[in-house]
Structure formats: structure tokens, C-alpha cells
GROMACS .gro file of C-alpha atoms in nm:
model
  228
    1TRP     CA    1  -1.105  -1.065   0.715
    2ALA     CA    2  -1.188  -1.298   0.424
    3ARG     CA    3  -1.040  -1.062   0.165
    4LEU     CA    4  -0.733  -0.995   0.379
    5LEU     CA    5  -0.665  -1.364   0.435
    6ALA     CA    6  -0.705  -1.434   0.064
    7GLN     CA    7  -0.428  -1.181  -0.002
    8VAL     CA    8  -0.187  -1.374   0.222
    9VAL     CA    9  -0.150  -1.617  -0.067
   10TYR     CA   10   0.006  -1.343  -0.281
   11TYR     CA   11   0.301  -1.318  -0.046
   12PHE     CA   12   0.369  -1.691  -0.046
   13ALA     CA   13   0.330  -1.705  -0.426
   14GLY     CA   14   0.564  -1.411  -0.472
   15TYR     CA   15   0.821  -1.557  -0.236
   16PHE     CA   16   0.825  -1.898  -0.407
   17GLN     CA   17   0.858  -1.744  -0.754
   18ALA     CA   18   1.139  -1.509  -0.649
   19THR     CA   19   1.356  -1.752  -0.450
   20LYS     CA   20   1.534  -2.081  -0.502
   21SER     CA   21   1.561  -2.203  -0.142
   22ASN     CA   22   1.385  -2.161   0.190
   23ALA     CA   23   1.701  -2.004   0.330
   24GLU     CA   24   1.643  -1.685   0.130
   25THR     CA   25   1.459  -1.382   0.262
   26VAL     CA   26   1.276  -1.117   0.062
   27SER     CA   27   1.121  -0.779   0.136
   28PHE     CA   28   0.791  -0.648   0.002
   29THR     CA   29   0.694  -0.290  -0.074
   30VAL     CA   30   0.320  -0.230  -0.079
   31PRO     CA   31   0.143   0.088  -0.193
   32SER     CA   32  -0.100   0.137   0.094
   33GLY     CA   33  -0.375   0.362   0.219
   34ASN     CA   34  -0.605   0.141   0.425
   35PHE     CA   35  -0.334  -0.104   0.537
   36GLY     CA   36  -0.529  -0.401   0.398
   37ASN     CA   37  -0.287  -0.573   0.160
   38VAL     CA   38   0.024  -0.504   0.367
   39CYS     CA   39  -0.160  -0.639   0.673
   40ALA     CA   40  -0.186  -0.965   0.477
   41GLY     CA   41   0.192  -0.948   0.443
   42HIS     CA   42   0.215  -0.904   0.819
   43VAL     CA   43   0.002  -1.217   0.865
   44ALA     CA   44   0.224  -1.408   0.621
   45ARG     CA   45   0.534  -1.300   0.813
   46MET     CA   46   0.375  -1.407   1.143
   47MET     CA   47   0.300  -1.744   0.983
   48GLY     CA   48   0.673  -1.792   0.921
   49LEU     CA   49   0.725  -1.670   0.564
   50PRO     CA   50   1.086  -1.540   0.549
   51ILE     CA   51   1.002  -1.172   0.495
   52ASP     CA   52   1.281  -0.937   0.597
   53ARG     CA   53   1.092  -0.608   0.579
   54LEU     CA   54   0.743  -0.489   0.490
   55VAL     CA   55   0.772  -0.144   0.335
   56VAL     CA   56   0.459   0.071   0.350
   57ALA     CA   57   0.445   0.322   0.063
   58THR     CA   58   0.200   0.613   0.086
   59ASN     CA   59   0.124   0.911  -0.133
   60GLU     CA   60   0.076   1.266  -0.002
   61ASN     CA   61  -0.184   1.125   0.239
   62ASP     CA   62   0.086   0.998   0.470
   63VAL     CA   63  -0.109   0.883   0.777
   64LEU     CA   64   0.074   0.550   0.781
   65ASP     CA   65   0.417   0.688   0.695
   66GLU     CA   66   0.387   0.936   0.979
   67PHE     CA   67   0.304   0.655   1.221
   68PHE     CA   68   0.593   0.430   1.122
   69ARG     CA   69   0.838   0.719   1.131
   70SER     CA   70   0.721   0.881   1.454
   71GLY     CA   71   0.494   0.642   1.644
   72HIS     CA   72   0.214   0.901   1.620
   73TYR     CA   73  -0.117   0.810   1.456
   74ARG     CA   74  -0.325   1.108   1.350
   75VAL     CA   75  -0.650   1.077   1.159
   76ARG     CA   76  -0.676   1.351   0.896
   77THR     CA   77  -0.972   1.584   0.853
   78ALA     CA   78  -1.146   1.610   0.516
   79ALA     CA   79  -0.966   1.939   0.456
   80GLU     CA   80  -0.630   1.771   0.521
   81THR     CA   81  -0.697   1.479   0.286
   82HIS     CA   82  -0.541   1.546  -0.053
   83GLU     CA   83  -0.684   1.451  -0.391
   84THR     CA   84  -0.392   1.289  -0.574
   85SER     CA   85  -0.307   1.102  -0.891
   86SER     CA   86  -0.296   0.775  -0.694
   87PRO     CA   87  -0.653   0.808  -0.564
   88SER     CA   88  -0.696   0.463  -0.410
   89MET     CA   89  -0.458   0.580  -0.139
   90ASP     CA   90  -0.637   0.909  -0.072
   91ILE     CA   91  -0.750   0.820   0.278
   92SER     CA   92  -0.778   1.000   0.611
   93LYS     CA   93  -0.801   0.691   0.831
   94ALA     CA   94  -0.643   0.347   0.773
   95SER     CA   95  -0.935   0.112   0.825
   96ASN     CA   96  -0.733  -0.210   0.866
   97PHE     CA   97  -0.464  -0.062   1.085
   98GLU     CA   98  -0.610  -0.170   1.420
   99ARG     CA   99  -0.523  -0.530   1.334
  100PHE     CA  100  -0.150  -0.458   1.331
  101VAL     CA  101  -0.163  -0.235   1.639
  102PHE     CA  102  -0.342  -0.519   1.821
  103ASP     CA  103  -0.039  -0.743   1.760
  104LEU     CA  104   0.208  -0.462   1.827
  105LEU     CA  105   0.058  -0.397   2.172
  106GLY     CA  106   0.060  -0.758   2.282
  107ARG     CA  107  -0.300  -0.824   2.176
  108ASP     CA  108  -0.437  -0.598   2.445
  109GLY     CA  109  -0.784  -0.540   2.301
  110ALA     CA  110  -0.895  -0.293   2.567
  111ARG     CA  111  -0.591  -0.070   2.509
  112VAL     CA  112  -0.633  -0.082   2.132
  113LYS     CA  113  -1.000   0.013   2.167
  114ALA     CA  114  -0.912   0.305   2.391
  115LEU     CA  115  -0.645   0.435   2.153
  116PHE     CA  116  -0.861   0.421   1.841
  117THR     CA  117  -1.162   0.563   2.023
  118ALA     CA  118  -0.949   0.867   2.101
  119GLY     CA  119  -0.866   0.899   1.731
  120ASP     CA  120  -0.512   1.032   1.764
  121PHE     CA  121  -0.249   0.863   1.977
  122SER     CA  122   0.125   0.827   2.027
  123LEU     CA  123   0.316   0.516   2.123
  124SER     CA  124   0.571   0.509   2.401
  125ALA     CA  125   0.937   0.493   2.297
  126GLN     CA  126   0.946   0.126   2.394
  127GLU     CA  127   0.635   0.046   2.190
  128GLN     CA  128   0.769   0.236   1.891
  129ALA     CA  129   1.091   0.036   1.908
  130GLN     CA  130   0.882  -0.280   1.881
  131ILE     CA  131   0.776  -0.183   1.529
  132LYS     CA  132   1.115  -0.295   1.399
  133THR     CA  133   1.063  -0.645   1.535
  134PHE     CA  134   0.764  -0.675   1.302
  135GLY     CA  135   0.977  -0.568   1.005
  136PHE     CA  136   0.791  -0.249   0.914
  137VAL     CA  137   0.940   0.062   0.756
  138SER     CA  138   0.775   0.326   0.538
  139GLY     CA  139   0.809   0.612   0.294
  140SER     CA  140   0.595   0.852   0.093
  141SER     CA  141   0.570   0.970  -0.265
  142SER     CA  142   0.445   1.286  -0.439
  143HIS     CA  143   0.292   1.357  -0.779
  144ALA     CA  144   0.633   1.465  -0.908
  145ASP     CA  145   0.782   1.141  -0.774
  146ARG     CA  146   0.514   0.939  -0.953
  147LEU     CA  147   0.581   1.107  -1.285
  148ALA     CA  148   0.956   1.059  -1.251
  149THR     CA  149   0.921   0.693  -1.150
  150ILE     CA  150   0.676   0.610  -1.431
  151ARG     CA  151   0.913   0.777  -1.675
  152ALA     CA  152   1.224   0.601  -1.544
  153CYS     CA  153   1.055   0.260  -1.542
  154PHE     CA  154   0.942   0.301  -1.902
  155GLU     CA  155   1.275   0.438  -2.024
  156ASN     CA  156   1.483   0.169  -1.850
  157TYR     CA  157   1.259  -0.135  -1.890
  158GLY     CA  158   0.989  -0.053  -2.145
  159VAL     CA  159   0.720  -0.120  -1.883
  160ILE     CA  160   0.432   0.117  -1.809
  161ILE     CA  161   0.323   0.112  -1.444
  162ASP     CA  162   0.023   0.274  -1.282
  163THR     CA  163   0.042   0.561  -1.039
  164HIS     CA  164   0.004   0.354  -0.721
  165THR     CA  165   0.271   0.107  -0.829
  166ALA     CA  166   0.493   0.408  -0.902
  167ASP     CA  167   0.451   0.519  -0.539
  168GLY     CA  168   0.558   0.172  -0.431
  169LEU     CA  169   0.856   0.158  -0.665
  170LYS     CA  170   0.977   0.503  -0.561
  171VAL     CA  171   0.972   0.407  -0.192
  172ALA     CA  172   1.118   0.061  -0.262
  173LEU     CA  173   1.420   0.211  -0.436
  174ALA     CA  174   1.483   0.431  -0.132
  175GLN     CA  175   1.441   0.146   0.118
  176ARG     CA  176   1.604  -0.148  -0.058
  177ASP     CA  177   1.886  -0.346   0.101
  178PRO     CA  178   2.142  -0.463  -0.160
  179GLY     CA  179   2.156  -0.805   0.008
  180VAL     CA  180   1.781  -0.872   0.008
  181MET     CA  181   1.549  -0.908  -0.290
  182MET     CA  182   1.275  -0.644  -0.292
  183LEU     CA  183   0.937  -0.723  -0.447
  184VAL     CA  184   0.694  -0.440  -0.525
  185LEU     CA  185   0.326  -0.523  -0.541
  186GLU     CA  186   0.164  -0.390  -0.859
  187THR     CA  187  -0.183  -0.265  -0.780
  188ALA     CA  188  -0.372  -0.156  -1.091
  189LEU     CA  189  -0.374  -0.121  -1.469
  190PRO     CA  190  -0.207   0.194  -1.609
  191ALA     CA  191  -0.510   0.246  -1.836
  192LYS     CA  192  -0.718   0.340  -1.532
  193PHE     CA  193  -0.498   0.647  -1.481
  194ALA     CA  194  -0.439   0.744  -1.841
  195ALA     CA  195  -0.421   1.119  -1.779
  196THR     CA  196  -0.118   1.083  -1.550
  197ILE     CA  197   0.048   0.833  -1.785
  198VAL     CA  198   0.008   1.081  -2.072
  199GLU     CA  199   0.154   1.353  -1.848
  200ALA     CA  200   0.454   1.135  -1.765
  201LEU     CA  201   0.520   0.967  -2.100
  202GLY     CA  202   0.324   1.155  -2.364
  203ILE     CA  203   0.150   0.834  -2.473
  204THR     CA  204  -0.186   0.677  -2.391
  205PRO     CA  205  -0.151   0.346  -2.206
  206PRO     CA  206  -0.300   0.043  -2.381
  207ARG     CA  207  -0.633  -0.092  -2.262
  208PRO     CA  208  -0.714  -0.458  -2.198
  209ALA     CA  209  -0.864  -0.645  -2.491
  210GLY     CA  210  -1.232  -0.575  -2.528
  211LEU     CA  211  -1.229  -0.232  -2.364
  212ASP     CA  212  -1.125  -0.025  -2.666
  213ASN     CA  213  -1.386   0.236  -2.759
  214ILE     CA  214  -1.600   0.132  -2.463
  215GLU     CA  215  -1.722   0.490  -2.429
  216SER     CA  216  -1.899   0.464  -2.767
  217LEU     CA  217  -2.103   0.157  -2.672
  218PRO     CA  218  -2.471   0.196  -2.576
  219LYS     CA  219  -2.539   0.281  -2.213
  220ARG     CA  220  -2.818   0.097  -2.036
  221VAL     CA  221  -2.955   0.262  -1.724
  222VAL     CA  222  -3.238   0.159  -1.493
  223GLU     CA  223  -3.354   0.428  -1.251
  224MET     CA  224  -3.464   0.286  -0.918
  225PRO     CA  225  -3.671   0.454  -0.651
  226VAL     CA  226  -3.501   0.573  -0.333
  227ASP     CA  227  -3.649   0.297  -0.121
  228ALA     CA  228  -3.464   0.061   0.110
   0.00000   0.00000   0.00000
């Protein structure tokens, strides 16, 4: 909870920097696997921040996108969990998701426990309709989408984005409302995913100061016994 609540500040900070009056609304697109950061956006919206929509962007591991599109939550097996070029979103089960479902189902803790104990569940049509009242929509992105989005962002704006942010930007462009400002949360440094950046742009992304040639520095290792 502490980390999630700390992230609520990001949404207020983003809103205040992007708007000029409290009458304005904004939407946020969040690359998400475990539903942690976007759950902070949900908390911010419940606190009264004028958020129009919270857009959940997934990669090929589309557990969350499937839920928001269909009302069906299905935990993936290891064999069904894909290794992708946005690996922080390679998840089979969204570990923070119960917190939103708790609010969605009227804070009925016993029902939420029963649903998640079962593992897979489907909402009723009425419950699924309630999702819209919380402002959530979703979309997914593929490796080809990431490459195309990274390339377009660099060609149009001269900015290199990482693979997870590319998932977010791809979904944001598909979900944006011309009358509402859309903010996309950037999640990582492009240098962490250099192989995909090279594949998309043909150039190596710059590293932060002090990390150049880090591979050539001495490695210091202490082996510890396997003892609790």
C-alpha cells in the first residue's frame, strides 16, 4: 500500500502541470501488468482529481485488457505467459487488481475473496457496466506495435521512448478523446531495452551519465552460504 499511495502524487502532479484551471479534466494512459500504478490513479480519481478516463495499456500478456473488454478475469498459466520486449508487463496474474475489484463490487470483501480464490471469474452484465463509472478502458500492444510507435515518436518528435512507454502511447493514441488531454505515464529509460531500440531505430539509446562502459568496471562478488 505504501508504494501505491506514494504514486497517487504523480497523478496530482501531472494534472496540475497539464492544466490551467480546476474545471479541466484529463485522462491518463498507464502501461500496466500488475495494476499497481494505475490503481494509484484510481485512488486519485476517487479522491476527486478530475480524471476523465484511466486507460490500461497491456502488452501481449493481456490479462487486464481482457477483463476490461469482457468482464472476464482469467489467470494465465506459465505456458500462456509470453516473453516480450516490454518485460515488466510479462505477468500471468495482476497482483494489485483485487483492490479495484473490491471497490467495483461495493467493497464486498467476502465476494472478492471468493472470486479470487476461484482464480478465474466473470462479472455479471450489471457489474461489467459499472466499470465505466470508474472511468476505465483498455487496449493492448504487440512487439510490432512497439517498434512502430518508438519509430514514429522519434521521427515526429526526436524523443526516444522505452518499450513499455511505447505500449502506453500506442494504446493512448487509439483511445484518446479530442476534447480531453491525454497524459501517458513514462515508465523506464530506453537504455534498459537497448536491443529493441536498435531494432526500431538503428541507433543505441544514450545511457545516463556515469553508466557508460559500466560493463568494463571491476565486478565485486561475495558468495554467501545458503543459510536463512
